[in-house]
Coordinates of C-alpha atoms in Angstrom, one line a residue:
M213 CA 43.2 84.2 43.5
T214 CA 46.0 82.0 45.1
S215 CA 46.7 81.3 48.7
R216 CA 49.7 82.1 51.0
L217 CA 48.0 80.7 54.1
L218 CA 49.4 77.1 53.2
M219 CA 52.8 78.0 52.4
P220 CA 56.0 78.0 54.7
V221 CA 56.7 81.5 56.5
R222 CA 59.9 81.6 54.2
S223 CA 57.9 82.2 51.3
R224 CA 56.1 85.2 52.3
G225 CA 57.8 88.2 51.2
A226 CA 60.8 86.2 49.8
A227 CA 63.7 88.0 47.8
R228 CA 63.3 88.4 43.9
P229 CA 66.9 87.6 42.8
A230 CA 68.1 88.2 38.9
A231 CA 68.4 85.4 37.0
V232 CA 71.9 83.8 37.0
E233 CA 73.5 82.8 33.6
P234 CA 74.3 79.0 33.5
A235 CA 77.6 79.5 31.8
A236 CA 78.7 82.0 34.7
D237 CA 77.3 80.1 37.3
P238 CA 79.9 78.3 39.6
T239 CA 77.7 75.5 41.0
P240 CA 79.6 72.7 40.6
G241 CA 77.0 69.9 40.9
S242 CA 77.6 66.3 41.9
T243 CA 77.4 62.6 41.2
R244 CA 77.2 61.6 44.8
P245 CA 73.9 60.2 46.5
T246 CA 71.7 62.3 48.7
A247 CA 69.0 61.9 51.1
V248 CA 66.4 62.2 48.1
L249 CA 68.7 60.8 45.5
D250 CA 69.2 57.5 47.1
L251 CA 71.5 56.0 44.3
A252 CA 72.6 52.7 46.3
H253 CA 69.1 51.8 47.1
P254 CA 68.1 48.2 45.6
L255 CA 65.1 49.8 43.7
T256 CA 67.1 52.5 42.3
A257 CA 70.0 50.6 41.4
A258 CA 67.8 48.1 39.5
F259 CA 66.2 50.8 37.5
T260 CA 69.3 52.2 36.7
A261 CA 70.5 48.6 35.4
R262 CA 67.1 48.2 33.2
V263 CA 68.0 51.9 31.7
R264 CA 71.4 50.7 31.1
E265 CA 69.9 47.1 29.2
E266 CA 67.1 49.3 27.6
A267 CA 70.0 51.8 26.2
A268 CA 72.0 48.9 25.3
A269 CA 69.2 47.1 23.3
R270 CA 68.1 50.7 21.5
G271 CA 72.1 51.4 20.5
D272 CA 72.4 54.3 22.9
R273 CA 76.1 55.6 22.9
T274 CA 76.1 58.6 24.7
D275 CA 74.7 59.5 28.3
R276 CA 72.3 61.9 27.0
E277 CA 70.7 59.3 24.8
R278 CA 70.5 57.0 27.9
L279 CA 68.9 59.7 29.8
R280 CA 66.2 60.0 26.8
T281 CA 65.7 56.2 27.2
A282 CA 65.3 56.6 31.2
H283 CA 62.9 59.5 30.5
R284 CA 60.8 57.3 28.2
L285 CA 60.5 54.4 30.8
L286 CA 59.4 56.9 33.6
M287 CA 56.8 58.1 31.3
A288 CA 55.7 54.5 30.7
E289 CA 56.0 53.1 34.4
V290 CA 55.3 55.8 37.0
R291 CA 52.2 57.1 37.0
P292 CA 51.7 61.1 37.1
V293 CA 49.8 62.6 40.1
Y294 CA 50.2 66.1 41.9
S295 CA 52.0 64.4 45.4
V296 CA 53.4 67.6 47.3
E297 CA 56.1 65.6 48.9
D298 CA 59.4 67.3 46.9
R299 CA 62.3 65.6 49.4
R300 CA 60.5 62.0 48.7
R301 CA 63.2 59.4 48.2
V302 CA 63.7 58.2 44.7
S303 CA 63.2 54.7 46.2
R304 CA 59.8 55.4 47.2
T305 CA 58.7 56.9 43.9
L306 CA 60.0 53.7 42.1
R307 CA 58.0 51.5 44.9
L308 CA 54.8 53.3 44.5
G309 CA 54.9 53.6 40.8
R310 CA 53.9 57.2 40.7
G311 CA 55.1 60.6 41.4
S312 CA 54.7 64.2 40.7
C313 CA 56.8 66.1 38.0
S314 CA 59.2 67.2 40.7
Q315 CA 59.5 63.1 42.1
R316 CA 60.1 61.9 38.4
M317 CA 62.8 64.7 37.5
A318 CA 64.6 63.4 40.8
V319 CA 64.4 59.7 39.6
L320 CA 66.0 61.1 36.3
E321 CA 68.8 63.0 38.2
A322 CA 69.4 59.5 40.2
V323 CA 70.0 58.0 36.9
A324 CA 72.1 60.4 35.3
R325 CA 74.4 60.4 38.8
S326 CA 74.5 56.7 38.5
L327 CA 75.8 57.1 35.3
G328 CA 78.5 59.4 36.1
T329 CA 76.7 62.4 34.9
A330 CA 76.7 65.3 37.5
T331 CA 73.6 67.3 38.4
R332 CA 72.4 70.1 40.2
V333 CA 69.0 72.2 40.0
R334 CA 67.7 75.5 39.3
G335 CA 65.5 76.9 42.0
L336 CA 62.3 78.8 40.5
L337 CA 59.7 80.2 42.3
V338 CA 56.5 79.9 39.7
D339 CA 53.5 81.9 39.9
G340 CA 50.6 79.3 41.5
S341 CA 48.1 80.8 38.9
F342 CA 50.1 78.7 36.3
W343 CA 48.4 75.6 38.0
Y344 CA 45.1 77.2 37.5
P345 CA 43.9 75.0 34.6
R346 CA 44.5 71.8 36.6
F347 CA 42.5 73.1 39.6
P348 CA 39.6 75.1 38.2
R349 CA 37.5 74.7 41.5
L350 CA 40.4 74.5 43.7
R351 CA 41.9 78.0 43.2
P352 CA 41.7 79.5 46.3
F353 CA 43.5 76.8 47.8
V354 CA 46.3 76.9 44.9
P355 CA 50.0 78.3 46.8
A356 CA 50.5 81.9 45.5
E357 CA 54.0 80.5 44.6
V358 CA 55.5 77.2 43.6
L359 CA 58.9 76.2 44.2
L360 CA 60.2 74.2 41.4
A361 CA 63.5 72.2 41.3
W362 CA 64.7 72.4 37.4
P363 CA 67.5 69.5 36.8
E364 CA 70.4 70.3 34.8
F365 CA 72.9 67.8 33.8
R366 CA 76.9 68.1 32.9
L367 CA 77.1 66.8 29.3
D368 CA 79.9 67.9 26.6
G369 CA 81.2 70.2 29.0
G370 CA 78.7 72.3 29.7
W371 CA 75.4 72.3 31.9
V372 CA 72.2 71.3 30.1
P373 CA 68.8 71.8 31.4
I374 CA 66.0 69.0 31.2
T375 CA 64.5 70.4 28.3
G376 CA 67.7 70.2 26.5
L377 CA 68.1 66.6 26.6
F378 CA 65.6 66.3 23.8
D379 CA 65.9 67.7 20.4
H380 CA 63.2 70.4 19.6
A381 CA 64.5 71.6 16.2
G382 CA 61.7 72.5 13.4
P383 CA 58.4 73.2 13.7
S384 CA 55.9 71.6 16.2
G385 CA 52.6 71.7 15.2
E386 CA 51.4 70.4 18.4
G387 CA 51.9 73.6 20.1
G388 CA 53.7 74.6 23.5
F389 CA 52.7 73.4 27.1
A390 CA 49.2 74.5 28.4
N391 CA 49.7 72.8 31.9
T392 CA 46.2 71.0 31.6
G393 CA 45.2 67.7 30.8
A394 CA 47.4 64.3 31.3
E395 CA 50.3 65.9 30.0
T396 CA 52.6 67.6 32.6
L397 CA 55.8 69.1 32.6
F398 CA 57.9 65.9 33.0
E399 CA 56.2 64.9 29.5
A400 CA 56.3 68.1 27.9
V401 CA 60.1 68.4 27.9
A402 CA 60.4 65.7 25.4
R403 CA 57.6 67.1 23.0
T404 CA 58.5 71.1 23.1
G405 CA 61.0 73.1 24.3
V406 CA 60.2 74.5 28.0
E407 CA 62.2 78.1 28.6
W408 CA 62.1 80.0 31.8
D409 CA 64.1 83.0 30.5
A410 CA 62.9 83.6 26.7
P411 CA 61.8 87.0 25.8
A412 CA 59.6 85.8 23.0
A413 CA 56.1 84.4 23.7
C414 CA 55.1 80.7 23.4
D415 CA 53.5 80.6 19.9
G416 CA 52.8 77.1 19.3
V417 CA 54.8 77.3 16.0
S418 CA 58.7 77.2 16.9
G419 CA 57.9 74.5 19.1
A420 CA 59.8 76.3 22.1
C421 CA 57.5 77.1 25.1
D422 CA 58.3 80.3 26.9
L423 CA 57.1 80.2 30.6
S424 CA 58.9 83.3 31.6
A425 CA 55.8 85.3 32.3
H426 CA 55.0 82.6 35.1
L427 CA 58.5 83.2 36.8
L428 CA 58.4 85.4 40.1
A429 CA 61.7 84.5 41.0
D430 CA 64.9 82.7 40.1
L431 CA 66.4 81.5 43.1
G432 CA 69.9 80.3 41.7
R433 CA 71.4 77.2 41.4
F434 CA 72.0 74.3 44.1
G435 CA 74.3 71.2 44.0
S436 CA 71.2 69.1 44.5
R437 CA 67.6 69.4 45.3
D438 CA 68.3 68.3 48.8
E439 CA 70.1 71.4 49.1
L440 CA 67.3 73.7 47.5
F441 CA 64.7 72.4 49.8
A442 CA 66.8 72.7 53.0
R443 CA 67.5 76.3 52.2
H444 CA 64.1 77.6 51.1
G445 CA 61.4 74.9 52.2
Q446 CA 58.7 72.9 50.0
T447 CA 56.0 74.7 48.4
L448 CA 53.6 73.8 51.3
C449 CA 54.1 73.9 54.9
V450 CA 54.2 70.8 56.9
P451 CA 50.9 70.7 58.1
A452 CA 49.3 71.3 54.7
R453 CA 51.4 68.6 53.3
T454 CA 50.2 66.3 55.9
L455 CA 46.6 66.8 55.1
A456 CA 47.1 66.9 51.1
E457 CA 49.4 64.2 50.4
P458 CA 46.9 61.1 51.0
V459 CA 44.5 62.8 48.1
L460 CA 46.8 64.6 45.9
G461 CA 49.7 61.9 45.9
R462 CA 47.0 59.7 44.4
W463 CA 45.1 62.1 42.1
G464 CA 46.3 61.3 38.5
A465 CA 47.1 64.5 36.3
G466 CA 44.4 65.2 34.2
A467 CA 41.7 63.8 36.4
A468 CA 41.0 67.4 38.2

C-alpha cells in the first residue's frame, strides 16, 4: 500500500504517455547552467577541476572516461541519503557532502556540462512500491509514484543514459539491482546495467537489470531537470518535503 496524500495534485490521475525512442526524440539538451546545475558556483567549479585533475592522472582521454572518474569521486565523497529536495542546487549537495540519487546525478550532469558535454533528462514515474525494501516499516507513507530524472549525455554523436557511461559487457555474478542496502541506483549503474524499457526480466546473470515492470509512465525528455520539475513538480508536495527533509536528508541509505 502506497500513499497519495503526500503527493502534489499534478500526480493524481497523471497521463501515461508511451515511451519515446531516444534516437527519434528531438530534445536537444544543453551545456548551459541552470538553477539546479549552478556550474559557475565556486564549489561546483572546484569539483569539476578536481575531476579534470584526477582524470588526467588516470590517463582518461574521453569525456565518457572523465564522467566515470567524476562518478567514482561522488561515490567516495558524497554520502547517499534519502533527501527529497530534487531541485537542490549542485553546490549545496557538494557543500553538505551528502545527497540522494537525484542530487548526485545532478552533480554528474553539472560536471558533464562544464566539460562541454550536453545533458538532458528523461522523466520517469516509478511505482512507489519499488522503494518498499528500503522502508519496510513506513510503507503507508511511501508515495504511490516517484518522479525520477534519469540523465542522458551527448557522447559520440548520440544520447547515452547514465548507465551507458559504463561497460557492463559479460556476465555479472553479483546480479541486478535489488533497491535495498547501502547501494542505490547511483552506485548500481556503475556495476550493472539498469534498463527501464527492456522486455526481459532481470535474471542476475547477464548483468543487465530490467526495471521496466516498475515504470508507470514515461514523461518524455526535457532539456534539463529544472524543466522537468517545473512542469511536473517533485515527488512530494511542499508541506511533506518540509517535514520529511530534516529527517530523510540525513538518513543514510541502508540505515532503514
